[in-house]
CSV table of C-alpha atoms in Angstrom, one decimal:
chain,number,residue,atom,x,y,z
A,1,ALA,CA,226.8,16.1,187.5
A,2,GLY,CA,225.6,13.9,190.5
A,3,MET,CA,227.2,10.8,188.8
A,4,THR,CA,230.6,12.5,188.6
A,5,ALA,CA,230.6,13.5,192.2
A,6,ALA,CA,229.7,9.8,193.2
A,7,VAL,CA,232.6,8.3,191.1
A,8,THR,CA,234.9,10.8,192.6
A,9,GLY,CA,233.8,10.0,196.2
A,10,LEU,CA,234.1,6.3,195.6
A,11,PHE,CA,237.7,6.8,194.2
A,12,ILE,CA,238.7,8.8,197.3
A,13,TRP,CA,237.2,6.2,199.7
A,14,LEU,CA,239.1,3.4,198.1
A,15,MET,CA,242.4,5.2,198.2
A,16,LEU,CA,241.7,5.9,201.8
A,17,ILE,CA,241.1,2.3,202.7
A,18,HIS,CA,244.3,1.3,200.9
A,19,VAL,CA,242.8,-0.8,198.3
A,20,SER,CA,245.3,-2.9,196.6
A,21,ARG,CA,246.9,-1.4,193.6
A,22,PRO,CA,245.7,-3.9,191.1
A,23,VAL,CA,242.2,-3.6,192.3
A,24,LEU,CA,242.6,0.1,192.5
A,25,SER,CA,243.9,0.1,188.9
A,26,GLY,CA,241.0,-1.9,187.7
A,27,ILE,CA,238.6,0.3,189.6
A,28,PHE,CA,240.4,3.4,188.1
A,29,LEU,CA,240.0,2.1,184.7
A,30,VAL,CA,236.3,1.4,185.4
A,31,ILE,CA,235.9,4.8,186.7
A,32,THR,CA,237.9,6.4,184.0
A,33,GLY,CA,235.6,4.5,181.4
A,34,LEU,CA,232.5,5.6,183.3
A,35,PHE,CA,233.8,9.2,183.4
A,36,THR,CA,234.7,9.1,179.6
A,37,VAL,CA,231.3,7.7,178.8
A,38,THR,CA,229.7,10.3,181.1
A,39,LEU,CA,231.8,13.1,179.5
A,40,THR,CA,230.7,11.8,176.0
A,41,ILE,CA,227.1,11.7,177.2
A,42,MET,CA,227.5,15.1,178.6
A,43,ALA,CA,229.2,16.5,175.4
A,44,ARG,CA,226.3,15.1,173.4
A,45,PHE,CA,223.9,16.4,175.8
A,46,VAL,CA,225.6,19.9,175.6
A,47,GLN,CA,225.8,19.7,171.8
A,48,THR,CA,222.1,18.7,171.7
A,49,ALA,CA,221.2,21.5,174.1
A,50,ARG,CA,223.3,24.0,172.2
A,51,TYR,CA,221.8,22.8,168.9
A,52,ARG,CA,218.4,23.2,170.4
A,53,ALA,CA,219.2,26.5,171.7
A,54,MET,CA,220.5,27.6,168.3
A,55,ARG,CA,217.4,26.2,166.6
A,56,LEU,CA,215.4,28.1,169.3
A,57,VAL,CA,217.2,31.3,168.7
A,58,ALA,CA,216.9,30.9,165.1
A,59,ALA,CA,213.2,30.2,165.5
A,60,GLN,CA,212.9,33.3,167.7
A,61,LYS,CA,214.7,35.3,165.1
A,62,GLU,CA,212.4,33.9,162.4
A,63,GLU,CA,209.4,34.6,164.6
A,64,ALA,CA,210.7,38.0,165.2
A,65,ARG,CA,211.2,38.6,161.4
A,66,MET,CA,207.8,37.1,160.6
A,67,LEU,CA,206.3,39.4,163.4
A,68,ARG,CA,208.1,42.5,161.8
A,69,GLU,CA,206.8,41.4,158.4
A,70,LEU,CA,203.3,40.9,159.8
A,71,ARG,CA,203.4,44.3,161.5
A,72,HIS,CA,204.6,45.8,158.2
A,73,SER,CA,201.9,44.1,156.3
A,74,ARG,CA,199.4,45.2,158.8
A,75,ASP,CA,200.6,48.8,158.4
A,76,LYS,CA,200.4,48.4,154.7
A,77,LEU,CA,197.0,47.1,154.9
A,78,LEU,CA,195.9,49.9,157.1
A,79,GLU,CA,197.5,52.4,154.9
A,80,ARG,CA,195.8,50.7,151.9
A,81,LYS,CA,192.6,50.7,153.7
A,82,ARG,CA,192.9,54.4,154.5
A,83,GLN,CA,193.6,55.1,150.9
A,84,LEU,CA,190.7,53.0,149.7
A,85,GLU,CA,188.5,54.9,152.2
A,86,GLN,CA,189.8,58.2,151.0
A,87,ASN,CA,189.4,57.1,147.4
A,88,ASN,CA,185.9,55.9,148.2
A,89,ARG,CA,185.1,59.3,149.7
A,90,GLU,CA,186.5,61.2,146.7
A,91,LEU,CA,184.7,58.8,144.3
A,92,ALA,CA,181.5,59.2,146.1
A,93,LEU,CA,182.0,63.0,146.0
A,94,GLU,CA,182.9,62.8,142.3
A,95,ILE,CA,179.9,60.6,141.6
A,96,LYS,CA,177.7,63.1,143.4
A,97,LEU,CA,179.2,66.1,141.6
A,98,ARG,CA,178.9,64.3,138.2
A,99,ARG,CA,175.2,63.5,139.0
A,100,ASN,CA,174.5,67.1,139.9
A,101,ALA,CA,176.4,68.2,136.7
A,102,GLU,CA,174.5,65.7,134.7
A,103,LYS,CA,171.3,66.9,136.3
A,104,LYS,CA,172.1,70.6,135.6
A,105,LEU,CA,173.2,69.6,132.1
A,106,GLN,CA,169.8,67.8,131.6
A,107,GLU,CA,168.0,70.9,133.0
A,108,SER,CA,170.1,73.2,130.7
A,109,GLU,CA,169.4,70.9,127.6
A,110,SER,CA,165.7,71.0,128.6
A,111,ARG,CA,165.8,74.8,128.8
A,112,LEU,CA,167.6,75.0,125.5
A,113,GLN,CA,165.3,72.6,123.9
A,114,ALA,CA,162.4,74.6,125.2
A,115,LEU,CA,163.9,77.8,123.9
A,116,PHE,CA,164.7,76.1,120.7
A,117,ASN,CA,161.2,75.0,120.1
A,118,THR,CA,159.5,78.1,121.4
A,119,ALA,CA,161.7,80.8,119.8
A,120,ALA,CA,160.0,83.2,117.6
A,121,ASP,CA,162.8,83.0,115.0
A,122,GLY,CA,163.6,80.0,112.9
A,123,ILE,CA,166.7,78.0,114.0
A,124,ILE,CA,168.4,75.5,111.7
A,125,THR,CA,171.5,73.5,112.4
A,126,ILE,CA,173.5,72.4,109.2
A,127,ASP,CA,176.5,70.2,109.0
A,128,GLU,CA,179.5,71.1,106.9
A,129,TYR,CA,177.9,69.4,103.7
A,130,GLY,CA,174.9,71.5,103.9
A,131,LYS,CA,172.7,68.8,105.4
A,132,ILE,CA,170.0,69.9,107.9
A,133,GLU,CA,170.5,68.2,111.4
A,134,THR,CA,168.0,70.0,113.5
A,135,ILE,CA,165.1,72.6,112.8
A,136,ASN,CA,162.8,74.2,115.3
A,137,GLN,CA,159.0,74.7,115.1
A,138,ALA,CA,159.2,78.4,114.0
A,139,ALA,CA,161.3,77.4,111.0
A,140,LEU,CA,159.0,74.6,110.1
A,141,LYS,CA,156.1,77.0,110.3
A,142,MET,CA,158.0,79.6,108.4
A,143,PHE,CA,158.8,77.4,105.4
A,144,ASN,CA,155.5,75.1,105.8
A,145,PHE,CA,157.4,71.7,105.9
A,146,PRO,CA,156.9,68.8,108.2
A,147,VAL,CA,160.0,67.9,110.2
A,148,ALA,CA,160.2,64.5,108.6
A,149,GLU,CA,160.9,66.2,105.1
A,150,MET,CA,163.6,68.4,106.6
A,151,ILE,CA,166.1,66.3,108.6
A,152,GLN,CA,169.1,65.4,106.4
A,153,GLU,CA,167.6,67.5,103.5
A,154,ASN,CA,169.9,69.9,101.8
A,155,PHE,CA,169.8,73.5,102.8
A,156,SER,CA,169.3,74.7,99.3
A,157,LYS,CA,165.8,73.2,99.6
A,158,LEU,CA,165.0,76.4,101.6
A,159,ILE,CA,167.4,79.0,100.2
A,160,PRO,CA,166.9,79.2,96.4
A,161,VAL,CA,170.2,81.3,96.1
A,162,LEU,CA,172.0,78.0,96.6
A,163,ASN,CA,172.3,75.5,93.8
A,164,ASP,CA,169.5,72.9,94.0
A,165,SER,CA,171.9,70.4,93.2
A,166,GLY,CA,173.5,70.8,96.6
A,167,ASN,CA,176.9,71.4,95.2
A,168,HIS,CA,179.3,71.4,98.1
A,169,SER,CA,181.5,74.3,96.8
A,170,ASP,CA,178.4,76.5,96.3
A,171,PHE,CA,177.4,75.9,99.8
A,172,ASN,CA,181.0,76.7,101.1
A,173,ASN,CA,180.9,79.9,99.1
A,174,PHE,CA,177.6,80.9,100.5
A,175,ILE,CA,178.7,80.2,104.1
A,176,ARG,CA,181.9,82.2,103.6
A,177,GLU,CA,180.0,85.1,102.1
A,178,THR,CA,177.6,85.1,105.0
A,179,LEU,CA,180.1,84.9,107.7
A,180,ASN,CA,182.0,87.8,106.1
A,181,GLN,CA,178.8,90.1,106.2
A,182,HIS,CA,178.4,92.7,108.9
A,183,ASN,CA,177.3,91.0,112.1
A,184,ARG,CA,177.3,87.7,110.1
A,185,ARG,CA,173.9,88.6,108.8
A,186,ARG,CA,172.4,89.0,105.3
A,187,GLU,CA,169.0,89.5,103.8
A,188,LEU,CA,167.9,87.1,101.1
A,189,HIS,CA,164.8,85.1,99.9
A,190,GLY,CA,163.5,81.8,101.3
A,191,ARG,CA,161.4,79.3,99.6
A,192,ARG,CA,158.3,77.8,101.1
A,193,LYS,CA,157.0,74.2,100.4
A,194,ASN,CA,154.5,75.6,97.8
A,195,GLY,CA,157.3,77.3,96.0
A,196,ASP,CA,156.5,80.8,97.2
A,197,LEU,CA,159.4,83.2,97.9
A,198,PHE,CA,159.5,85.5,100.9
A,199,PRO,CA,162.2,87.9,102.3
A,200,LEU,CA,164.2,86.7,105.3
A,201,SER,CA,167.1,87.9,107.4
A,202,MET,CA,169.6,85.1,108.3
A,203,ALA,CA,172.4,85.4,111.0
A,204,LEU,CA,175.0,82.5,110.9
A,205,SER,CA,177.4,81.2,113.3
A,206,GLU,CA,179.8,78.3,113.1
A,207,VAL,CA,181.0,75.9,116.0
A,208,GLN,CA,183.7,73.1,116.0
A,209,LEU,CA,182.4,70.0,117.8
A,210,ASN,CA,185.3,67.6,118.0
A,211,ASP,CA,186.1,66.8,114.4
A,212,ARG,CA,182.8,68.1,113.1
A,213,LEU,CA,182.0,71.7,111.9
A,214,LEU,CA,178.4,72.8,112.3
A,215,TYR,CA,176.6,76.0,111.5
A,216,THR,CA,173.6,77.4,113.1
A,217,ALA,CA,171.3,79.8,111.1
A,218,ILE,CA,168.8,82.1,112.9
A,219,ILE,CA,166.2,83.1,110.3
A,220,HIS,CA,163.7,85.9,110.7
A,221,ASP,CA,160.8,86.5,108.3
A,222,ILE,CA,161.0,90.2,107.3
A,223,THR,CA,158.0,90.1,104.9
A,224,ALA,CA,156.1,92.7,107.2
A,225,ARG,CA,159.2,94.9,107.5
A,226,LYS,CA,159.8,95.0,103.8
A,227,LYS,CA,156.1,95.9,103.2
A,228,SER,CA,156.5,98.6,105.8
A,229,GLU,CA,159.7,99.9,104.2
A,230,GLN,CA,157.9,99.9,100.8
A,231,ARG,CA,155.1,101.9,102.3
A,232,LEU,CA,157.6,104.3,104.0
A,233,ARG,CA,159.2,104.9,100.6
A,234,SER,CA,155.9,105.6,99.0
A,235,TYR,CA,155.0,107.9,101.9
A,236,THR,CA,158.5,109.5,101.7
A,237,ALA,CA,158.1,110.1,98.0
A,238,GLN,CA,154.5,111.3,98.5
A,239,LEU,CA,155.7,113.7,101.3
A,240,ALA,CA,158.6,115.0,99.1
A,241,ARG,CA,156.0,115.7,96.3
A,242,THR,CA,153.7,117.4,98.9
A,243,ASN,CA,156.6,119.5,100.3
A,244,GLN,CA,157.6,120.6,96.8
A,245,GLU,CA,154.0,121.5,96.1
A,246,LEU,CA,153.9,123.3,99.4
A,247,LYS,CA,157.1,125.1,98.7
A,248,GLU,CA,155.7,126.1,95.2
A,249,PHE,CA,152.5,127.2,96.8
A,250,ALA,CA,154.4,129.3,99.5
A,251,ASN,CA,156.3,131.0,96.7
A,252,VAL,CA,153.0,131.7,95.0
A,253,ALA,CA,151.6,133.0,98.1
A,254,SER,CA,154.4,135.1,99.0
A,255,HIS,CA,153.9,137.0,95.8
A,256,ASP,CA,150.7,136.4,94.0
A,257,LEU,CA,148.3,136.4,97.2
A,258,GLN,CA,150.0,139.5,98.7
A,259,GLU,CA,150.1,141.6,95.6
A,260,PRO,CA,146.2,142.1,95.5
A,261,LEU,CA,146.4,143.0,99.2
A,262,ARG,CA,149.1,145.6,98.6
A,263,LYS,CA,147.0,147.0,95.8
A,264,ILE,CA,144.0,147.1,98.0
A,265,ARG,CA,146.0,149.0,100.7
A,266,ALA,CA,147.6,151.3,98.2
A,267,PHE,CA,144.3,152.3,96.5
A,268,SER,CA,142.6,152.6,99.9
A,269,ASP,CA,145.2,155.2,100.9
A,270,ARG,CA,144.5,157.1,97.8
A,271,ILE,CA,140.7,157.0,98.3
A,272,GLU,CA,141.2,157.9,102.0
A,273,GLN,CA,142.9,161.2,100.7
A,274,GLN,CA,139.9,162.0,98.5
A,275,VAL,CA,137.3,161.4,101.2
A,276,ALA,CA,139.0,163.2,104.0
A,277,GLY,CA,135.7,165.0,105.1
A,278,ASP,CA,133.4,161.9,104.9
A,279,GLU,CA,133.7,160.1,108.3
A,280,GLN,CA,131.7,157.1,107.2
A,281,SER,CA,133.7,156.6,104.1
A,282,ARG,CA,136.9,156.9,106.1
A,283,ASP,CA,135.5,154.3,108.6
A,284,TYR,CA,134.8,151.9,105.7
A,285,LEU,CA,138.3,152.5,104.3
A,286,ASN,CA,139.8,151.9,107.8
A,287,ARG,CA,138.0,148.6,107.9
A,288,ILE,CA,139.1,147.7,104.5
A,289,GLN,CA,142.8,148.5,105.4
A,290,SER,CA,142.6,146.7,108.7
A,291,ALA,CA,141.1,143.5,107.0
A,292,ALA,CA,143.7,143.7,104.3
A,293,GLU,CA,146.5,144.2,106.9
A,294,ARG,CA,145.3,141.3,108.9
A,295,MET,CA,145.0,139.1,105.8
A,296,GLN,CA,148.5,139.9,104.9
A,297,GLN,CA,149.7,139.1,108.5
A,298,LEU,CA,147.9,135.7,108.2
A,299,ILE,CA,149.6,135.1,104.9
A,300,ASN,CA,153.0,136.0,106.4
A,301,ASP,CA,152.5,133.9,109.5
A,302,TRP,CA,151.4,130.9,107.5
A,303,LEU,CA,154.4,131.3,105.2
A,304,THR,CA,156.6,131.3,108.3
A,305,PHE,CA,154.9,128.2,109.5
A,306,SER,CA,155.3,126.3,106.2
A,307,ARG,CA,159.0,127.3,106.0
A,308,ILE,CA,160.0,125.8,109.3
A,309,THR,CA,160.8,122.5,107.7
A,310,THR,CA,161.7,123.6,104.2
A,311,ASN,CA,164.2,126.2,105.4
A,312,ALA,CA,165.6,124.4,108.4
A,313,GLN,CA,169.4,125.0,109.0
A,314,PRO,CA,172.2,122.9,110.4
A,315,PHE,CA,172.4,122.9,114.3
A,316,SER,CA,174.9,125.2,115.8
A,317,THR,CA,175.7,126.4,119.4
A,318,VAL,CA,173.0,129.0,120.3
A,319,ASP,CA,173.5,131.2,123.5
A,320,LEU,CA,170.0,131.5,125.0
A,321,ASN,CA,170.9,134.7,126.9
A,322,LYS,CA,172.2,136.4,123.9
A,323,VAL,CA,169.2,135.4,121.7
A,324,THR,CA,166.7,136.5,124.4
A,325,MET,CA,168.3,139.9,124.7
A,326,GLU,CA,168.2,140.3,120.9
A,327,VAL,CA,164.5,139.4,120.8
A,328,LEU,CA,163.7,141.9,123.7
A,329,SER,CA,165.5,144.7,121.8
A,330,ASP,CA,162.9,144.1,118.9
A,331,PHE,CA,160.1,144.9,121.3
A,332,GLU,CA,161.7,148.1,122.9
A,333,LYS,CA,158.8,150.3,121.5
A,334,HIS,CA,156.3,148.2,123.4
A,335,ILE,CA,158.2,147.6,126.7
A,336,SER,CA,161.3,149.3,128.2
A,337,PRO,CA,164.2,147.3,129.8
A,338,ALA,CA,163.2,149.0,133.0
A,339,GLN,CA,159.8,147.2,132.8
A,340,THR,CA,161.3,143.8,132.4
A,341,GLU,CA,162.8,141.3,134.9
A,342,LEU,CA,164.7,138.6,133.1
A,343,HIS,CA,166.2,135.5,134.9
A,344,PHE,CA,168.3,132.7,133.5
A,345,SER,CA,169.1,129.3,135.2
A,346,GLY,CA,170.5,126.1,134.2
A,347,ILE,CA,172.2,125.6,130.9
A,348,ARG,CA,172.5,128.5,128.5
A,349,ASN,CA,174.2,127.1,125.5
A,350,ILE,CA,172.3,124.5,123.4
A,351,GLU,CA,172.6,122.9,120.0
A,352,ALA,CA,169.8,124.1,117.7
A,353,ASP,CA,168.9,125.9,114.5
A,354,SER,CA,169.7,129.5,115.7
A,355,GLN,CA,167.0,131.2,113.4
A,356,GLN,CA,164.3,128.8,114.7
A,357,ILE,CA,165.2,129.3,118.3
A,358,GLN,CA,165.1,133.1,117.7
A,359,GLN,CA,161.6,132.7,116.1
A,360,LEU,CA,160.5,130.5,119.0
A,361,LEU,CA,161.6,133.0,121.7
A,362,HIS,CA,160.2,135.8,119.6
A,363,ASN,CA,156.8,134.3,119.5
A,364,ILE,CA,156.7,133.3,123.2
A,365,ILE,CA,158.0,136.8,124.5
A,366,GLN,CA,155.7,138.6,122.2
A,367,ASN,CA,152.8,136.6,123.7
A,368,SER,CA,154.3,137.5,127.3
A,369,ILE,CA,154.2,141.1,126.3
A,370,LYS,CA,150.8,140.9,124.8
A,371,PHE,CA,149.2,139.2,127.9
A,372,LYS,CA,151.2,140.8,130.7
A,373,ASN,CA,148.0,142.5,132.1
A,374,ASN,CA,149.7,146.0,132.6
A,375,ASN,CA,152.2,144.7,134.9
A,376,ALA,CA,156.0,144.8,134.7
A,377,LEU,CA,157.1,141.8,132.7
A,378,LYS,CA,158.8,139.0,134.7
A,379,LEU,CA,160.4,136.3,132.5
A,380,ASN,CA,162.1,133.2,133.7
A,381,ILE,CA,164.0,130.9,131.4
A,382,ASN,CA,165.4,127.5,132.7
A,383,GLY,CA,167.2,125.0,130.6
A,384,ARG,CA,168.1,121.4,131.8
A,385,TRP,CA,169.2,118.2,130.3
A,386,LEU,CA,166.5,115.6,130.4
A,387,PRO,CA,167.3,112.7,132.8
A,388,ASP,CA,167.4,110.0,130.2
A,389,SER,CA,169.8,111.9,127.9
A,390,GLN,CA,172.3,113.3,130.4
A,391,HIS,CA,176.0,112.8,129.7
A,392,GLU,CA,178.8,113.3,132.1
A,393,ASN,CA,182.4,114.1,131.2
A,394,ASN,CA,184.6,114.9,134.1
A,395,GLY,CA,181.5,116.0,136.0
A,396,GLN,CA,180.4,118.3,133.3
A,397,SER,CA,177.1,117.9,131.4
A,398,GLN,CA,177.6,117.6,127.6
A,399,ASN,CA,175.3,119.5,125.2
A,400,ASN,CA,174.7,116.6,122.9
A,401,GLY,CA,171.4,115.3,124.6
A,402,LEU,CA,167.8,116.4,124.8
A,403,VAL,CA,167.1,119.8,126.4
A,404,GLU,CA,164.1,121.0,128.2
A,405,LEU,CA,163.4,124.7,128.0
A,406,SER,CA,161.0,126.1,130.7
A,407,ILE,CA,159.7,129.7,129.9
A,408,ARG,CA,157.5,131.3,132.7
A,409,ASP,CA,156.0,134.8,132.8
A,410,ASN,CA,153.5,136.6,135.0
A,411,GLY,CA,150.7,137.1,132.3
A,412,ILE,CA,147.2,136.4,132.6
A,413,GLY,CA,147.5,132.7,131.8
A,414,PHE,CA,144.8,130.4,130.5
A,415,ASP,CA,142.5,127.6,131.4
A,416,GLU,CA,144.4,124.3,131.1
A,417,LYS,CA,141.4,122.6,129.3
A,418,TYR,CA,142.5,124.6,126.3
A,419,ILE,CA,146.1,123.2,126.4
A,420,GLY,CA,145.5,121.3,123.1
A,421,LYS,CA,143.7,124.1,121.3
A,422,ILE,CA,146.3,126.8,121.8
A,423,PHE,CA,148.9,125.0,119.6
A,424,MET,CA,146.5,124.5,116.7
A,425,LEU,CA,147.0,126.6,113.7
A,426,PHE,CA,144.8,129.8,113.6
A,427,GLN,CA,143.2,129.0,117.0
A,428,ARG,CA,142.6,131.8,119.5
A,429,LEU,CA,141.3,132.0,123.0
A,430,ASN,CA,140.5,135.7,123.0
A,431,SER,CA,138.9,138.0,120.6
A,432,HIS,CA,140.9,139.8,118.0
A,433,SER,CA,139.6,143.1,119.1
A,434,ARG,CA,140.9,142.7,122.6
A,435,TYR,CA,144.3,141.0,121.8
A,436,PRO,CA,145.3,141.2,118.2
A,437,GLY,CA,147.1,138.3,116.4
A,438,THR,CA,146.6,135.5,113.9
A,439,GLY,CA,146.7,132.4,116.2
A,440,VAL,CA,149.8,131.1,114.5
A,441,GLY,CA,152.5,132.0,116.8
A,442,LEU,CA,152.3,129.0,119.3
A,443,ALA,CA,151.6,126.5,116.5
A,444,ILE,CA,154.9,127.8,114.9
A,445,CYS,CA,156.5,127.2,118.4
A,446,GLN,CA,155.3,123.6,118.6
A,447,LYS,CA,156.4,122.8,115.1
A,448,ILE,CA,159.9,124.2,115.8
A,449,VAL,CA,160.2,122.0,118.8
């Protein structure tokens, strides 16, 4: 720009001083050439500057693009870092949970192993081909085998009902039959190492583990129970024979033992008529009649006692109030209703043998009258369900549980040290001359209860 101004100034100056035209033309050509060169140089400079500017702009754009990419990459790296940190936290938590689960699993396995080894019953795990996989100490002791002789042995070695050949179809049939039993339990015989057979009860369960089917047999030695059952059957048969003999004896006693007593009393009555004036003879005869009557009462009471079991009737609903009033009516000649205070409380209807309940209340009320000590009879009867057998249905107690009957009177009572004696057969706390009786009444009551 400075050179252009200088050339222009020179040209003007030459014009002013009237330079000759040829010179001026030469100068003009020189100036024009210089101007052209200058313009060319300037054009190249401008082009170079523009090119540099364009490259600079392109570089700036590229730099901006790279910066954006760097920022994007940075953001992605930060996000990836955040995800990795989150994954690390989750992985650490999962590892912790898994370690805790593994620890609990190990503890559970230890407990199960302890239970397995200390269980009182034998526990044997069998595969689907009848091979023993595990066996606990109780089973080893039960069959008297060492563990080395049991693992991978066939189950038929312990259970003789299976084919000793270990036939797979026989084993499957045995498994299916056992699983179809009630509660998947059956009784059969086991075989010890020495060949002895013993009765056992076996409960069987099956479990699918991946592609394997396993069976667990829980075995209980029932030798003691079988012996007890055999003894019980023997005792039951013996008791049945004894009851039959007792029943036959009762039939004999009801006729053959009482017949002589009836004759003694009959002939005593005739003799009494013949010795009407002989007081000593009459006294002897009265003693004979009294003894015969007491003997007959003893036999009757004993027969009543013996028939409680043999003549028992099915249970039915019994109204305690009604039965008590019927029993009191039987004693009207001994005590009038005006001399009796009767109170009921609690339940009044129970399920029982009506004849035995009547006999029970008859004996107790008879004792209450006998020992009332010249006072008006006060009788309180209370019935309640026992706490451990109470049943509720819409707030109402049901009469299908155990019932406690409490009977209280105002009699003379007795010393509690004799509580065990008064319920024994033919046992009395008072003399017969003061309070008549046979000592059988409360024994009958206890047997009924």
